[in-house]
mmCIF file of C-alpha atoms and ligand atoms in Angstrom:
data_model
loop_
_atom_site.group_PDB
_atom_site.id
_atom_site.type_symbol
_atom_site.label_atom_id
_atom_site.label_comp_id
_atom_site.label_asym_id
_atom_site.label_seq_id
_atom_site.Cartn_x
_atom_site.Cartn_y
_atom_site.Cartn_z
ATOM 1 C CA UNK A 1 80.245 118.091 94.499
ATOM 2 C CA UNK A 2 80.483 114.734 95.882
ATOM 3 C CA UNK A 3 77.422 113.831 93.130
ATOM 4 C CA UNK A 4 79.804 115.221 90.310
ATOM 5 C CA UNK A 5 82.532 112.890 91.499
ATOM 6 C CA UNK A 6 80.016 110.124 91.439
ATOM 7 C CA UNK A 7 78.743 110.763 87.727
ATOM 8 C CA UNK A 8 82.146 111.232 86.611
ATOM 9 C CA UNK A 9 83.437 108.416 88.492
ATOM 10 C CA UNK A 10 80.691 106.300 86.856
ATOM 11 C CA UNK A 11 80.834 107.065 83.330
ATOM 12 C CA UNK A 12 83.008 105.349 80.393
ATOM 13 C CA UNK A 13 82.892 107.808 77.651
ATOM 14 C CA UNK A 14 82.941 111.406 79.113
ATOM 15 C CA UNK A 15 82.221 114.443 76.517
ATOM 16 C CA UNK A 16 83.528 117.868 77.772
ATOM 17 C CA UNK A 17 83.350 121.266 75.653
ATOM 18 C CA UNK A 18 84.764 124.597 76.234
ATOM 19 C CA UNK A 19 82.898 127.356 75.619
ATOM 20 C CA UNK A 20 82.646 130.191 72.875
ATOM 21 C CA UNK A 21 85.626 132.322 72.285
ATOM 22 C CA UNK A 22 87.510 130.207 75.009
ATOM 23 C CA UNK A 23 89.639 131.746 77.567
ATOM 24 C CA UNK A 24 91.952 130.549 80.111
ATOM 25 C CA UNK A 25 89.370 129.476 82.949
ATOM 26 C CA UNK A 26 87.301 127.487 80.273
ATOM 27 C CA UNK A 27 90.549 126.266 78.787
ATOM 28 C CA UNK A 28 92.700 125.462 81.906
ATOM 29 C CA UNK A 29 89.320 123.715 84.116
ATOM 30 C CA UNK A 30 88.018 121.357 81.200
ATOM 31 C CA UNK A 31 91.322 120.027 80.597
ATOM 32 C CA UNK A 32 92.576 119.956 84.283
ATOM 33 C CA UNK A 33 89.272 117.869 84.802
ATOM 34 C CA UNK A 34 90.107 115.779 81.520
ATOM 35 C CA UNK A 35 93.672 115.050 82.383
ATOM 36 C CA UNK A 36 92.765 113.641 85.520
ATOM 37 C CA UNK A 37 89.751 111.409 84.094
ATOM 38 C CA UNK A 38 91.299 110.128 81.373
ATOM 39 C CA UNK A 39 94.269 109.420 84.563
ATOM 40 C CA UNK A 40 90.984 106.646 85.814
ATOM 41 C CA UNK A 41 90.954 105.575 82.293
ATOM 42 C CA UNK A 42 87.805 107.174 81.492
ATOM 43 C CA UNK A 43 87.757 107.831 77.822
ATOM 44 C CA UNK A 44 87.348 111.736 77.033
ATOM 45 C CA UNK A 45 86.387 113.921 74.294
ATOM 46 C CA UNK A 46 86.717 117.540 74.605
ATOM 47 C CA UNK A 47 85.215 119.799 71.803
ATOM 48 C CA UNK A 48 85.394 123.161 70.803
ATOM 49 C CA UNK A 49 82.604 125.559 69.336
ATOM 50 C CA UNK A 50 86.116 128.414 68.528
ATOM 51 C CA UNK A 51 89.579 127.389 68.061
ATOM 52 C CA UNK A 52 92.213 127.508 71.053
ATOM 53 C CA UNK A 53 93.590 131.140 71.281
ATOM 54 C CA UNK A 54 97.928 131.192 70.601
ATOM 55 C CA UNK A 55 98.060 132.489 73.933
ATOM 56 C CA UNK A 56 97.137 129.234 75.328
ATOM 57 C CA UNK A 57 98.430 126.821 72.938
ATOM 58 C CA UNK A 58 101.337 125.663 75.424
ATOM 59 C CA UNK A 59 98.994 123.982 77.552
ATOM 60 C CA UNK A 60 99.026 120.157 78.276
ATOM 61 C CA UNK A 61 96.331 119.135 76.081
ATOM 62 C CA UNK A 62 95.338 121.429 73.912
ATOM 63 C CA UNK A 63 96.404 119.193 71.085
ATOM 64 C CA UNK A 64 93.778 116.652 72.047
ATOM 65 C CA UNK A 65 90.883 119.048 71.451
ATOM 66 C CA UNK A 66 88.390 118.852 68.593
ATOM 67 C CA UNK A 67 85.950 120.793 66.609
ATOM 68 C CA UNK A 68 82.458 120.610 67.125
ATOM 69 C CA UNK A 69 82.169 118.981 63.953
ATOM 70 C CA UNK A 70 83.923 116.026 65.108
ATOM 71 C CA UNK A 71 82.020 114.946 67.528
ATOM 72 C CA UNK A 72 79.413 111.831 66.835
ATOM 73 C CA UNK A 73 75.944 111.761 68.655
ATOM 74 C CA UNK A 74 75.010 109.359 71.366
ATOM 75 C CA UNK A 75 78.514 107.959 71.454
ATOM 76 C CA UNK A 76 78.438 108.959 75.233
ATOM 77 C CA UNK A 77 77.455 108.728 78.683
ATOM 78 C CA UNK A 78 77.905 112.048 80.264
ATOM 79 C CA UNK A 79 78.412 115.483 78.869
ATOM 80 C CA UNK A 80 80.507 117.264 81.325
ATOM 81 C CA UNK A 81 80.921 121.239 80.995
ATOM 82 C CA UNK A 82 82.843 123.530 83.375
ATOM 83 C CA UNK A 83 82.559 127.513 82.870
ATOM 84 C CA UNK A 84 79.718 126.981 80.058
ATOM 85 C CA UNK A 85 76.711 129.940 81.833
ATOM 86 C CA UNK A 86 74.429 128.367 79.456
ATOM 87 C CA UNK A 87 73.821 125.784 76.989
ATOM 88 C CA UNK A 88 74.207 128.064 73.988
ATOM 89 C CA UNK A 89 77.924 129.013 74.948
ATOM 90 C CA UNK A 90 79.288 125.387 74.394
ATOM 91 C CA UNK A 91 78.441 125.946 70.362
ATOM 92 C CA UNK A 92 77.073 122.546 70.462
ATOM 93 C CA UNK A 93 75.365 121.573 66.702
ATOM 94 C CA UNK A 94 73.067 119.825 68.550
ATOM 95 C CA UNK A 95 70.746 119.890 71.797
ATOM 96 C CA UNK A 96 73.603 118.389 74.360
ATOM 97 C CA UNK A 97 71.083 115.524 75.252
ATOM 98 C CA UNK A 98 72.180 114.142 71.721
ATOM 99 C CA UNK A 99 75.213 113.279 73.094
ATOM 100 C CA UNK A 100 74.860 112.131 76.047
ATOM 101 C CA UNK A 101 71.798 110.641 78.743
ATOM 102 C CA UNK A 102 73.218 113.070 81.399
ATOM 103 C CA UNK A 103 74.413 116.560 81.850
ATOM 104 C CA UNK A 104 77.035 118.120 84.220
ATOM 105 C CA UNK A 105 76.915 121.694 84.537
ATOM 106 C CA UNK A 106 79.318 123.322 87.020
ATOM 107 C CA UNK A 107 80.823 126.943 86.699
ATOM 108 C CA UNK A 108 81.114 130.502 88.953
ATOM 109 C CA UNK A 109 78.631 132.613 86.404
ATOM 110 C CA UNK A 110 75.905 134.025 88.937
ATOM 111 C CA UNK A 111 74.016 134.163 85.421
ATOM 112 C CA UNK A 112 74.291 130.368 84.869
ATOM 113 C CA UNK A 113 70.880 129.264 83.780
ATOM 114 C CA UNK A 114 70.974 126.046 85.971
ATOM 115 C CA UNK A 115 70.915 123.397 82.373
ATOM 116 C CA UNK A 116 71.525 119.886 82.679
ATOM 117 C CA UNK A 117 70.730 117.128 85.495
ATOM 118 C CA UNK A 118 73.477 117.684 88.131
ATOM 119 C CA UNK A 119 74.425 121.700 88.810
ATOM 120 C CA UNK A 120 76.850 122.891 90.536
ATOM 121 C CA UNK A 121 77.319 126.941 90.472
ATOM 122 C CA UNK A 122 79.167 128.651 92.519
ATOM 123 C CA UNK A 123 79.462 132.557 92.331
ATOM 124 C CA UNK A 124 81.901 132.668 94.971
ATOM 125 C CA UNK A 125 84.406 131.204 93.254
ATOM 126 C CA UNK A 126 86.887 133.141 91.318
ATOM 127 C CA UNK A 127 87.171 130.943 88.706
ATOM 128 C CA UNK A 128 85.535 127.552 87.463
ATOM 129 C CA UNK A 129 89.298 126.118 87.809
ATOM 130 C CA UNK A 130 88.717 126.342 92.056
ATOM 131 C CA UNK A 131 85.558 124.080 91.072
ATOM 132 C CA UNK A 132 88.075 121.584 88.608
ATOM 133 C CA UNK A 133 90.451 121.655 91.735
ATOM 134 C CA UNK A 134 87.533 120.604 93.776
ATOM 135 C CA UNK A 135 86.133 118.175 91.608
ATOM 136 C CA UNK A 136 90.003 116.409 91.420
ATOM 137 C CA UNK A 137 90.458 116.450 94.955
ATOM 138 C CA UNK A 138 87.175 114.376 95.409
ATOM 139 C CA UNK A 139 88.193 111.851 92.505
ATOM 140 C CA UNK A 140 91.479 111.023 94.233
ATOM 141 C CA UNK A 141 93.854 112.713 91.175
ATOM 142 C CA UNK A 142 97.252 114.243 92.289
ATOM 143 C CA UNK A 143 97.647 117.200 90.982
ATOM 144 C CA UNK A 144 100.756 116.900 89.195
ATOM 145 C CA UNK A 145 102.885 119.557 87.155
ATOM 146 C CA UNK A 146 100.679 119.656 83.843
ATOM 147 C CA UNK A 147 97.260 119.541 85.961
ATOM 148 C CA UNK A 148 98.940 122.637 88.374
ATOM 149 C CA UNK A 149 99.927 124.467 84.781
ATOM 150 C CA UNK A 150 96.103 123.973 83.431
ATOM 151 C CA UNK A 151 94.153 125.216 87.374
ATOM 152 C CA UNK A 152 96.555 128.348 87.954
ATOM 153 C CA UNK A 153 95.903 129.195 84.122
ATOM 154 C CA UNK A 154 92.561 129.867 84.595
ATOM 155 C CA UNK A 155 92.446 131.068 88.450
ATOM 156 C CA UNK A 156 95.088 133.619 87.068
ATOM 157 C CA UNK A 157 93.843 134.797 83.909
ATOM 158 C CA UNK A 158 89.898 134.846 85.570
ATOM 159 C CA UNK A 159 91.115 136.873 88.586
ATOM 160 C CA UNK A 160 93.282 139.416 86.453
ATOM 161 C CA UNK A 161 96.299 138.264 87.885
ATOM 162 C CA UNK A 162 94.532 138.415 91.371
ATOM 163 C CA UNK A 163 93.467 141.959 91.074
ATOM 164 C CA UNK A 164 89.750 141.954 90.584
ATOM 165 C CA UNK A 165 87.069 141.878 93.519
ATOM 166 C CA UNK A 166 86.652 138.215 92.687
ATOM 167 C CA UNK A 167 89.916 137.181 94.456
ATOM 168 C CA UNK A 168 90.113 135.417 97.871
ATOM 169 C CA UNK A 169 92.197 133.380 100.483
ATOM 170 C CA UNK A 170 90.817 130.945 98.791
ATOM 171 C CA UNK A 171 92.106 131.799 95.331
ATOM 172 C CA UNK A 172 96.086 132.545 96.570
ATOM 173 C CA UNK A 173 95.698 129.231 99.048
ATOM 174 C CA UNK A 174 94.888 127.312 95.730
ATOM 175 C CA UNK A 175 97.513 129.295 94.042
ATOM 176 C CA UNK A 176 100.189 128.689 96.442
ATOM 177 C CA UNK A 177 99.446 125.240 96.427
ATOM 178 C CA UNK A 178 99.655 124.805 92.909
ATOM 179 C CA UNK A 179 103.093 126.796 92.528
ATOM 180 C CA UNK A 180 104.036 124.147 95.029
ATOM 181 C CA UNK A 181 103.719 121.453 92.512
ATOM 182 C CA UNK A 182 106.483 122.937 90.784
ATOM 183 C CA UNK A 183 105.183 125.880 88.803
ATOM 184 C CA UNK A 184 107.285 129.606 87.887
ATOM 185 C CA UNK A 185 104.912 132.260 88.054
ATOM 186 C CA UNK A 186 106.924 134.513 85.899
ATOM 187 C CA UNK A 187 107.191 131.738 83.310
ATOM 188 C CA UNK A 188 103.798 131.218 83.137
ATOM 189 C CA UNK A 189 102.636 134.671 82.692
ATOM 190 C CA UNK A 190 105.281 135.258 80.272
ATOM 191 C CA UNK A 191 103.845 132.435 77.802
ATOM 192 C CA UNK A 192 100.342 133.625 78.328
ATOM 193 C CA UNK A 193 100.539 137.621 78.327
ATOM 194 C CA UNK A 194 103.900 137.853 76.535
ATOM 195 C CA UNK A 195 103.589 136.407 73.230
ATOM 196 C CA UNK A 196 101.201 138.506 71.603
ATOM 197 C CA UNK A 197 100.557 139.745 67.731
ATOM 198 C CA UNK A 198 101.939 143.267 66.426
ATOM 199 C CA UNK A 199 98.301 143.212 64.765
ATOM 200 C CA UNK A 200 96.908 143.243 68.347
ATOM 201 C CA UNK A 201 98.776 145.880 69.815
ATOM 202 C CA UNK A 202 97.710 147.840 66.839
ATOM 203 C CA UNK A 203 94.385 147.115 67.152
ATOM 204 C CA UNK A 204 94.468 148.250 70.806
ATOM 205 C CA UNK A 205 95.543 151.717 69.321
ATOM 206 C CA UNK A 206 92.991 152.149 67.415
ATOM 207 C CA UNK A 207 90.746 150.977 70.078
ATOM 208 C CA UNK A 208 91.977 154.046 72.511
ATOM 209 C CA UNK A 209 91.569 156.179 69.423
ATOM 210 C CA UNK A 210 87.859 155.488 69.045
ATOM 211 C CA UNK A 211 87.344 156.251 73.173
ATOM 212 C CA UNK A 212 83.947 157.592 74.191
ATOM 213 C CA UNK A 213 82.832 159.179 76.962
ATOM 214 C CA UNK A 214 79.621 159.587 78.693
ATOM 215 C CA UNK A 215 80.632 161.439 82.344
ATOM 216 C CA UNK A 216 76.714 161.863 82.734
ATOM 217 C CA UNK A 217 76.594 157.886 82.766
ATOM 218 C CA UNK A 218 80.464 157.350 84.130
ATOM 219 C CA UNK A 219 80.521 155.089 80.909
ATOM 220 C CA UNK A 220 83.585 154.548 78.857
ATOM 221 C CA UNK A 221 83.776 152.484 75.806
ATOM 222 C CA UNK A 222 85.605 151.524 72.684
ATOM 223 C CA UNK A 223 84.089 150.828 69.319
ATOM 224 C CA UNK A 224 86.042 148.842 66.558
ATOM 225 C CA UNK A 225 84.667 147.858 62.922
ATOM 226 C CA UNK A 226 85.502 145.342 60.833
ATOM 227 C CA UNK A 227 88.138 148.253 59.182
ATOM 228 C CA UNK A 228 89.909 148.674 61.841
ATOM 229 C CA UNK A 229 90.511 144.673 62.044
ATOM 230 C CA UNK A 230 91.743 145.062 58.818
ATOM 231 C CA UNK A 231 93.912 148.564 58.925
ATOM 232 C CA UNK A 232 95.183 146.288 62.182
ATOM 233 C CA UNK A 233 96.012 143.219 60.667
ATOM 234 C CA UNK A 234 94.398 141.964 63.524
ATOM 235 C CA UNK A 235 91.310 138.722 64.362
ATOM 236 C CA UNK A 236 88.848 138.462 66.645
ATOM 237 C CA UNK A 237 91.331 136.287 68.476
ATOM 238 C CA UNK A 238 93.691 139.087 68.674
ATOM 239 C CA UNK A 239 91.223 141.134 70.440
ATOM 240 C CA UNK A 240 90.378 138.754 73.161
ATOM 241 C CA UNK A 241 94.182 138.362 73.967
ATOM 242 C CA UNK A 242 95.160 141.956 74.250
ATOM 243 C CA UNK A 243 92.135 142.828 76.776
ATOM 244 C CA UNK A 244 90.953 146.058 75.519
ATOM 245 C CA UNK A 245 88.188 146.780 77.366
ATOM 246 C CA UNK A 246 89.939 147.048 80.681
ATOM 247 C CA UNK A 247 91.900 150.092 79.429
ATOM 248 C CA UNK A 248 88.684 151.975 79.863
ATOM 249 C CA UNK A 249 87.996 151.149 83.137
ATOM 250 C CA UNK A 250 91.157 152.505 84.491
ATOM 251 C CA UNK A 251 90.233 156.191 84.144
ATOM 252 C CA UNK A 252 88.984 157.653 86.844
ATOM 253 C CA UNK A 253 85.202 158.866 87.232
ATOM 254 C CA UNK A 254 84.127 156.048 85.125
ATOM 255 C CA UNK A 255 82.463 153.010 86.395
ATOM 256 C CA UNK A 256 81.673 150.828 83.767
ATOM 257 C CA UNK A 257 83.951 150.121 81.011
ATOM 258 C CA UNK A 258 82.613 149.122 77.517
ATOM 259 C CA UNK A 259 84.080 147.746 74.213
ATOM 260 C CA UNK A 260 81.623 146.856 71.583
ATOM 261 C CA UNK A 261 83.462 145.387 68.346
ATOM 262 C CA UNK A 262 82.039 143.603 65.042
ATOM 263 C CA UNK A 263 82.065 140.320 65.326
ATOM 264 C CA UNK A 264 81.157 138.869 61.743
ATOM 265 C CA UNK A 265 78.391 140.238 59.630
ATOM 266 C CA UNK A 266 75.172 141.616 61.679
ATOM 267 C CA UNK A 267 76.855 140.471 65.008
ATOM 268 C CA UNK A 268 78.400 142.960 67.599
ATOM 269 C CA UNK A 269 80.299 141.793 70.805
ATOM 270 C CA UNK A 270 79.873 143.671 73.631
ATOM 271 C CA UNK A 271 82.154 143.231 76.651
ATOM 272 C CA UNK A 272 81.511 145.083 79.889
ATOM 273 C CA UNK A 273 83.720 145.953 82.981
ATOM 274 C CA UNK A 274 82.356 147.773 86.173
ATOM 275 C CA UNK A 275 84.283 148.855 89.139
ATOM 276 C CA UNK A 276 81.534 147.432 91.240
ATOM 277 C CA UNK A 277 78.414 149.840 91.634
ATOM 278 C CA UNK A 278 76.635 148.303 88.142
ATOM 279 C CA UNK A 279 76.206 144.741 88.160
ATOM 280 C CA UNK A 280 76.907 144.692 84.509
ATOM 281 C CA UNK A 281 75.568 140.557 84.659
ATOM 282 C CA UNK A 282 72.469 142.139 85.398
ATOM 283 C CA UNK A 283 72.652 144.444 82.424
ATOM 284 C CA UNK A 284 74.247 141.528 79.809
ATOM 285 C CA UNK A 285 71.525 139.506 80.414
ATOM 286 C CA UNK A 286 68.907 141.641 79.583
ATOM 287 C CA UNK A 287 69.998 141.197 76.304
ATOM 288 C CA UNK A 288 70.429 137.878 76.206
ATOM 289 C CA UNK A 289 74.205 137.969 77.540
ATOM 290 C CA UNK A 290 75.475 137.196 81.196
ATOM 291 C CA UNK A 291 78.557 136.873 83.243
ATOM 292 C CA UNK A 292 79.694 138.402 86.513
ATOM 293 C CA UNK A 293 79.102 141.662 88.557
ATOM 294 C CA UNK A 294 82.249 142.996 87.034
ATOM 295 C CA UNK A 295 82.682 141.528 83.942
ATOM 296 C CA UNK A 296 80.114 140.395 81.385
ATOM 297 C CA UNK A 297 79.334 140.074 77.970
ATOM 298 C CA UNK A 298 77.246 139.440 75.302
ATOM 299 C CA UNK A 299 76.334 139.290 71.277
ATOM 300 C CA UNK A 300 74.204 141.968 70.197
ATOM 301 C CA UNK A 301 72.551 141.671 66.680
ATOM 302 C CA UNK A 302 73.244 144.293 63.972
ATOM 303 C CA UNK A 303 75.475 147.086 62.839
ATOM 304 C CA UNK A 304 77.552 149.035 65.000
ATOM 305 C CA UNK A 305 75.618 151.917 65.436
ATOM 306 C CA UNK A 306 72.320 149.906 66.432
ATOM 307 C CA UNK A 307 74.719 148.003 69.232
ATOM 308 C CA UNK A 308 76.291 151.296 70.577
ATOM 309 C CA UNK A 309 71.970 152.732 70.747
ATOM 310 C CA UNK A 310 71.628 148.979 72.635
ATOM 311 C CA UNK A 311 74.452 149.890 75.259
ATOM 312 C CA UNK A 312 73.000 153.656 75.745
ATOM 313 C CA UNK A 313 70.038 152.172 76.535
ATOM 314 C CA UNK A 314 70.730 149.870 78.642
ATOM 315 C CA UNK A 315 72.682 152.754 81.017
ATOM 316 C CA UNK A 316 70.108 155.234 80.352
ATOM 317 C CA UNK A 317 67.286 152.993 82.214
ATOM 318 C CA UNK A 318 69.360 152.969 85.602
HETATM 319 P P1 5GP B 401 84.377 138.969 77.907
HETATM 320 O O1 5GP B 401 83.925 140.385 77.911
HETATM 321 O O2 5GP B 401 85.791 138.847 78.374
HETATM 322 O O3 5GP B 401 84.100 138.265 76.635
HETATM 323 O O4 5GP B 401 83.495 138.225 78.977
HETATM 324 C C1 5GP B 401 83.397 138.642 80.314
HETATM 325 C C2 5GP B 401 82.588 137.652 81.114
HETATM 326 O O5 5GP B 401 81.277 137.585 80.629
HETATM 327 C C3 5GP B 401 83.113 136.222 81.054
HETATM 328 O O6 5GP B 401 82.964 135.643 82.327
HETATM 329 C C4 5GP B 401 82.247 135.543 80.048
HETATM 330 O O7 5GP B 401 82.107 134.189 80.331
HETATM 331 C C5 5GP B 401 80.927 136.299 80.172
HETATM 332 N N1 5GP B 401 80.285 136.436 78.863
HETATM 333 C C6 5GP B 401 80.771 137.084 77.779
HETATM 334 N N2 5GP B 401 79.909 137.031 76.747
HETATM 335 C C7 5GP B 401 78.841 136.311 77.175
HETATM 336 C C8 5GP B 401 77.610 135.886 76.553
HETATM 337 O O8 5GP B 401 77.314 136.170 75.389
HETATM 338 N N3 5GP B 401 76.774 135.138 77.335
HETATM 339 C C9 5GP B 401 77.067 134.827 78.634
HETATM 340 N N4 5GP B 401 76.189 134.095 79.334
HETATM 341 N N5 5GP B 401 78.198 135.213 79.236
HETATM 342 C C10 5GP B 401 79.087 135.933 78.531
HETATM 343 MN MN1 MN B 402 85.304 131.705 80.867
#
């Protein structure tokens, strides 16, 4: 850590990314860590492969982020990524080392593949904003009101509101301390869980319609087409926000929970959810995906029905 404060500490122009389909832990830890840098007076970009979802749009910062598209090659000195498992995820045009001499990797993904010249992953972590905490405390930034908004953003959303597995002392110490700085937990969650699309909520409904079960594999999953997007009125976004897939891993018996969903043409998203017998990282990343023990994901090339025989496979071989 103290080698990330260094490179950070020693570079001008700093280039930061979130990664695909963004949530609140890639959100809330690049732009805590951007904040405070730009606090030193480094100069920071921070780009975007997917736009920021409406859910998060309150944050401090989000206005400052930029498309891929608009970002210029070799115009930096670092490229700094938090919560990105793999070089792929940050939607970069380019290879990364077109930007920038030297890569920072840090993030909680056991399935990180280790890119870049200085890596830091820690699967212990909850989420990758305990590792932006970190990396402030070690650059001397206070963590003021907007930085405390951007950390407990992504330690709640990545612990479920501190209900998964993932959750430690560590996670509701760095919580308290962060409410300390002046934060309402109730307002918070409000502007992040309450503030969603009618076109979501419909989209959930016909995402319990389409429920399939498999007690012989204590599998449970969803499968939406690009129809029911449309009888919805709902996007991609829309889907992320409403967190579908953890419907199916409430019933009981089941132990993975699966929602696969088309995701443009010839591309299916598959999200998966255990309860903590399947490592479903292991699983996602035998196709190509990754994430944690619990919760992983990953893009599955083809139609529907060719990404639902991918998932049956992928159970059947335990
Ligand atoms: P979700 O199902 O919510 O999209 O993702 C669950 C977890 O798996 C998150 O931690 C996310 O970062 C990870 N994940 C989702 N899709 C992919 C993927 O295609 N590749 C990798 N490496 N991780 C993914
Ligand atoms: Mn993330």
């Amino acid at each position: 850590m103290k080698e990330i404060a260094n490179a950070l500490r020693s570079s001008r122009r700093i280039l930061m990314s979130l990664h695909r389909q963004p949530d609140g832990d890639s959100i809330g830890s690049t732009l805590a860590v951007a904040l405070g840098l730009r606090r030193l007076g480094c100069q920071v970009t921070v780009a975007t492969p997917d736009p920021v979802p409406h859910a998060y749009d309150f944050l401090p910062g989000v206005e400052t982020i930029v498309p891929w598209r608009d970002v210029a090659a070799a115009q930096y000195d670092l490229v700094a990524l938090y919560d990105c498992a793999d070089e792929r995820r940050t939607g970069a045009p380019l290879d990364l080392r077109e930007y920038a001499p030297k890569i920072l990797n840090v993030d909680h993904h056991a399935t990180n593949s280790r890119f870049g010249d200085i890596v830091f992953v820690d699967p212990l972590a909850a989420a990758s904003a305990e590792l932006a905490h970190r990396t402030l405390e070690l650059l001397g930034v206070t963590v003021d009101r907007d930085i405390a908004l951007l950390l407990y953003v992504g330690l709640e959303t990545d612990t479920g509101g501190f209900r998964y597995a993932s959750t430690t002392p560590e996670s509701h110490r760095l919580a308290a301390r962060l409410l300390d700085a002046g934060l309402d937990p109730g307002e918070v969650s409000e502007l992040v869980y309450e503030r969603q699309s009618v076109g979501g909520l419909r989209l959930l409904g016909l995402a319990l319609e389409s429920l399939r079960l498999r007690p012989d594999l204590s599998l449970a999953y969803f499968v939406l087409g690009d129809e029911d997007f449309t009888q919805a009125g709902a996007t991609a976004q829309d889907a992320e926000t409403i967190g579908i897939v953890d419907y199916a891993r409430r019933l009981e018996g089941v132990e993975v929970a699966a929602l696969l969903r088309s995701d443009g043409p010839g591309e299916v998203k598959l999200s998966l959810r255990s309860k903590g017998q399947v490592n479903v990282a292991e699983l996602a990343a035998r196709i190509g995906g990754g994430g944690h023990e619990r919760a992983a994901g990953a893009t599955i090339m083809g139609d529907l029905a060719q990404a639902e025989e991918v998932l049956l496979q992928l159970f059947t071989g335990l």
